[in-house]
């Protein structure tokens, strides 16, 4: 059974760089996209961006200038890098899997709360 | 844009109907998010239940409004529910603002 788990620092200062990793276990990511979402406290879900196992990616236009998604050669570690963070980037960050040709997200990681203060 | 009512309240044992409004929406997916947890897919492609989701969960879609129906509501159903579609023009997902289901 595939499992996703986010990891990374929980507290950042404004202007620092956020780096998160989504570790995938239990199944291959071949033919799947790894998608990042975030959820600000008390708010709804915001799509951040996605990356295909081959490296193709698409970013939320509001974050594009600061965001980089990548995947390692093992296709089990997916990274999110967001530069010049502000307090508005405080959120729970989730990763989720989406199959090529489909539009649903399943499963999701448990999420990691990142606070910028 | 997907529109969801901010909250719906039902008594235990009753039926909850959560709406998701949009324009020519297709293949609507629904997620349940309990406090402090990740979203969980409860319906996909308008009305298909993933493995492990009870039959009390059902869905429909008229094109301009999708509905998630939860029968015989239990206390454990209290959560935020989000609908989601794919925007092919923008090539990314779109979520509704979420509905908080309150079980009285």
Short mmCIF file of C-alpha atoms in Angstrom, two decimals:
data_model
loop_
_atom_site.label_atom_id
_atom_site.label_comp_id
_atom_site.label_asym_id
_atom_site.label_seq_id
_atom_site.Cartn_x
_atom_site.Cartn_y
_atom_site.Cartn_z
CA UNK A 1 0.00 0.00 0.00
CA UNK A 2 1.48 3.31 -1.08
CA UNK A 3 2.30 5.82 1.65
CA UNK A 4 3.41 9.42 1.39
CA UNK A 5 5.15 11.33 4.15
CA UNK A 6 6.20 14.96 4.23
CA UNK A 7 9.24 16.09 6.14
CA UNK A 8 11.18 19.30 6.64
CA UNK A 9 11.77 22.19 9.02
CA UNK A 10 8.75 23.45 10.92
CA UNK A 11 9.87 27.02 11.67
CA UNK A 12 11.35 29.58 9.33
CA UNK A 13 12.13 33.27 9.43
CA UNK A 14 10.83 35.65 6.74
CA UNK A 15 13.04 35.70 3.64
CA UNK A 16 14.40 32.19 4.30
CA UNK A 17 13.98 29.22 1.95
CA UNK A 18 11.50 26.44 2.67
CA UNK A 19 12.60 22.94 1.70
CA UNK A 20 10.26 20.00 2.09
CA UNK A 21 10.51 16.38 1.03
CA UNK A 22 7.72 13.94 0.25
CA UNK A 23 8.90 10.36 0.67
CA UNK A 24 6.94 7.71 -1.21
CA UNK A 25 6.94 4.09 -0.15
CA UNK A 26 5.03 0.95 -1.03
CA UNK A 27 4.60 1.54 -4.76
CA UNK A 28 6.30 2.96 -7.79
CA UNK A 29 5.58 6.51 -8.87
CA UNK A 30 5.95 5.56 -12.49
CA UNK A 31 2.93 6.96 -14.35
CA UNK A 32 2.00 9.15 -11.39
CA UNK A 33 2.20 12.81 -10.57
CA UNK A 34 3.25 14.01 -7.14
CA UNK A 35 1.23 17.06 -6.21
CA UNK A 36 1.79 19.57 -3.45
CA UNK A 37 -0.99 21.42 -1.67
CA UNK A 38 -1.06 23.76 1.26
CA UNK A 39 -3.68 24.86 3.71
CA UNK A 40 -3.35 28.06 5.70
CA UNK A 41 -4.76 27.92 9.25
CA UNK A 42 -8.54 27.77 9.10
CA UNK A 43 -8.61 28.00 5.31
CA UNK A 44 -9.28 25.72 2.36
CA UNK A 45 -6.97 23.72 0.14
CA UNK A 46 -4.60 25.52 -2.22
CA UNK A 47 -2.87 23.76 -5.08
CA UNK A 48 0.87 24.49 -5.08
CA UNK A 49 2.16 22.48 -8.02
CA UNK A 50 2.84 19.04 -9.38
CA UNK A 51 5.68 17.06 -10.88
CA UNK A 52 5.57 13.95 -13.02
CA UNK A 53 7.92 11.06 -12.32
CA UNK A 54 9.84 12.02 -15.45
CA UNK A 55 10.34 15.58 -14.19
CA UNK A 56 7.63 17.52 -16.03
CA UNK A 57 6.09 20.06 -13.68
CA UNK A 58 3.39 22.72 -13.42
CA UNK A 59 3.25 25.43 -10.78
CA UNK A 60 0.61 27.67 -9.27
CA UNK A 61 1.10 30.97 -11.07
CA UNK A 62 1.03 32.89 -7.79
CA UNK A 63 4.07 30.94 -6.54
CA UNK A 64 5.89 30.27 -9.78
CA UNK A 65 8.65 32.84 -9.30
CA UNK A 66 9.65 31.32 -5.94
CA UNK A 67 8.85 27.63 -6.37
CA UNK A 68 10.85 24.66 -7.57
CA UNK A 69 9.69 21.04 -7.54
CA UNK A 70 12.05 18.17 -8.18
CA UNK A 71 12.28 14.39 -8.02
CA UNK A 72 15.32 12.27 -7.31
CA UNK A 73 16.58 9.47 -9.51
CA UNK A 74 15.00 6.80 -7.33
CA UNK A 75 11.59 8.46 -7.89
CA UNK A 76 10.82 8.03 -4.19
CA UNK A 77 11.89 11.44 -2.89
CA UNK A 78 10.07 14.50 -4.15
CA UNK A 79 11.21 17.95 -3.08
CA UNK A 80 9.58 21.34 -2.77
CA UNK A 81 11.67 24.49 -2.51
CA UNK A 82 10.03 27.85 -1.88
CA UNK A 83 12.28 30.88 -1.61
CA UNK A 84 11.81 34.21 0.16
CA UNK A 85 9.03 32.99 2.43
CA UNK A 86 6.72 35.38 4.25
CA UNK A 87 4.14 34.91 6.95
CA UNK A 88 1.61 34.27 4.18
CA UNK A 89 3.41 30.98 3.47
CA UNK A 90 2.52 29.66 6.92
CA UNK A 91 0.44 26.57 6.24
CA UNK A 92 0.17 22.83 6.45
CA UNK A 93 1.84 21.42 3.35
CA UNK A 94 0.53 18.14 1.93
CA UNK A 95 1.73 15.91 -0.86
CA UNK A 96 -0.64 13.62 -2.76
CA UNK A 97 -0.51 11.21 -5.67
CA UNK A 98 -2.42 11.47 -8.94
CA UNK A 99 -2.34 8.88 -11.70
CA UNK A 100 -1.63 9.86 -15.29
CA UNK A 101 -4.95 10.39 -17.08
CA UNK A 102 -6.91 10.80 -13.86
CA UNK A 103 -7.80 13.85 -11.82
CA UNK A 104 -8.35 12.55 -8.29
CA UNK A 105 -5.78 12.62 -5.51
CA UNK A 106 -5.22 9.50 -3.46
CA UNK A 107 -3.54 8.98 -1.11
CA UNK A 108 -2.37 12.08 0.71
CA UNK A 109 0.46 12.47 3.15
CA UNK A 110 -0.38 13.47 6.70
CA UNK A 111 0.98 16.97 6.12
CA UNK A 112 3.55 19.13 7.86
CA UNK A 113 2.87 22.48 9.49
CA UNK A 114 5.33 25.13 8.43
CA UNK A 115 5.33 28.38 10.39
CA UNK A 116 7.02 31.53 9.16
CA UNK A 117 7.57 33.96 11.98
CA UNK B 1 -14.88 28.21 -9.54
CA UNK B 2 -16.65 25.68 -7.31
CA UNK B 3 -19.13 26.96 -4.76
CA UNK B 4 -19.88 25.12 -1.53
CA UNK B 5 -22.04 26.29 1.39
CA UNK B 6 -19.86 27.05 4.43
CA UNK B 7 -21.77 24.70 6.71
CA UNK B 8 -24.50 22.09 6.87
CA UNK B 9 -26.01 20.75 10.08
CA UNK B 10 -27.84 17.46 10.50
CA UNK B 11 -28.92 15.28 13.39
CA UNK B 12 -27.47 11.82 13.84
CA UNK B 13 -29.31 9.24 11.77
CA UNK B 14 -30.48 11.79 9.25
CA UNK B 15 -29.26 12.33 5.69
CA UNK B 16 -26.78 15.06 4.81
CA UNK B 17 -26.64 16.55 1.34
CA UNK B 18 -23.62 18.68 0.49
CA UNK B 19 -23.73 20.71 -2.69
CA UNK B 20 -20.96 21.80 -5.03
CA UNK B 21 -21.93 24.36 -7.65
CA UNK B 22 -20.09 25.06 -10.86
CA UNK B 23 -20.38 25.54 -14.62
CA UNK B 24 -20.42 22.37 -16.71
CA UNK B 25 -18.54 20.44 -14.06
CA UNK B 26 -17.50 16.88 -14.77
CA UNK B 27 -15.83 14.12 -12.81
CA UNK B 28 -16.31 15.69 -9.41
CA UNK B 29 -14.30 14.25 -6.54
CA UNK B 30 -15.06 14.62 -2.84
CA UNK B 31 -12.69 14.62 0.12
CA UNK B 32 -13.35 14.46 3.83
CA UNK B 33 -10.97 16.26 6.14
CA UNK B 34 -11.26 15.73 9.87
CA UNK B 35 -9.56 18.26 12.17
CA UNK B 36 -5.80 17.83 12.16
CA UNK B 37 -5.88 15.20 9.44
CA UNK B 38 -5.15 15.02 5.75
CA UNK B 39 -7.98 14.98 3.19
CA UNK B 40 -9.36 11.54 2.40
CA UNK B 41 -10.97 10.70 -0.93
CA UNK B 42 -14.55 9.56 -0.28
CA UNK B 43 -16.03 9.72 -3.80
CA UNK B 44 -14.51 10.11 -7.25
CA UNK B 45 -15.87 10.62 -10.75
CA UNK B 46 -19.14 11.99 -9.33
CA UNK B 47 -20.34 8.83 -7.62
CA UNK B 48 -17.71 6.10 -7.28
CA UNK B 49 -16.70 5.02 -3.81
CA UNK B 50 -13.07 4.07 -3.17
CA UNK B 51 -12.40 0.85 -1.37
CA UNK B 52 -13.17 1.19 2.33
CA UNK B 53 -15.72 3.98 2.02
CA UNK B 54 -19.12 2.82 3.31
CA UNK B 55 -22.18 2.66 1.13
CA UNK B 56 -23.74 5.51 3.11
CA UNK B 57 -21.70 7.82 0.88
CA UNK B 58 -23.15 8.47 -2.55
CA UNK B 59 -22.97 11.18 -5.16
CA UNK B 60 -24.64 12.73 -8.17
CA UNK B 61 -23.91 15.45 -10.69
CA UNK B 62 -26.30 17.45 -12.86
CA UNK B 63 -23.59 19.42 -14.65
CA UNK B 64 -24.08 22.65 -12.77
CA UNK B 65 -24.28 21.10 -9.31
CA UNK B 66 -22.80 18.00 -7.75
CA UNK B 67 -24.09 16.53 -4.50
CA UNK B 68 -22.44 14.36 -1.90
CA UNK B 69 -25.09 12.49 0.07
CA UNK B 70 -24.26 10.91 3.41
CA UNK B 71 -26.98 8.63 4.74
CA UNK B 72 -27.54 7.75 8.39
CA UNK B 73 -25.10 10.38 9.54
CA UNK B 74 -22.84 9.49 12.47
CA UNK B 75 -20.83 11.66 14.82
CA UNK B 76 -17.67 10.52 13.04
CA UNK B 77 -18.88 12.12 9.82
CA UNK B 78 -18.37 15.57 11.31
CA UNK B 79 -15.63 17.11 9.16
CA UNK B 80 -14.89 19.51 6.34
CA UNK B 81 -15.84 18.22 2.90
CA UNK B 82 -14.23 19.54 -0.27
CA UNK B 83 -15.29 19.02 -3.87
CA UNK B 84 -12.68 19.07 -6.63
CA UNK B 85 -12.56 19.04 -10.40
CA UNK B 86 -9.82 19.40 -12.97
CA UNK B 87 -9.53 22.55 -15.06
CA UNK B 88 -8.24 21.34 -18.44
CA UNK B 89 -7.59 24.86 -19.66
CA UNK B 90 -5.32 25.68 -16.73
CA UNK B 91 -4.16 22.06 -16.32
CA UNK B 92 -4.53 22.02 -12.56
CA UNK B 93 -7.10 21.06 -9.92
CA UNK B 94 -9.79 23.37 -8.60
CA UNK B 95 -11.31 22.97 -5.15
CA UNK B 96 -14.45 24.30 -3.61
CA UNK B 97 -14.11 26.32 -0.43
CA UNK B 98 -15.31 23.40 1.66
CA UNK B 99 -18.41 22.66 3.72
CA UNK B 100 -18.23 21.97 7.41
CA UNK B 101 -20.65 19.19 8.29
CA UNK B 102 -21.94 19.62 11.81
CA UNK B 103 -23.56 16.61 13.44
CA UNK B 104 -25.94 17.98 16.06
#
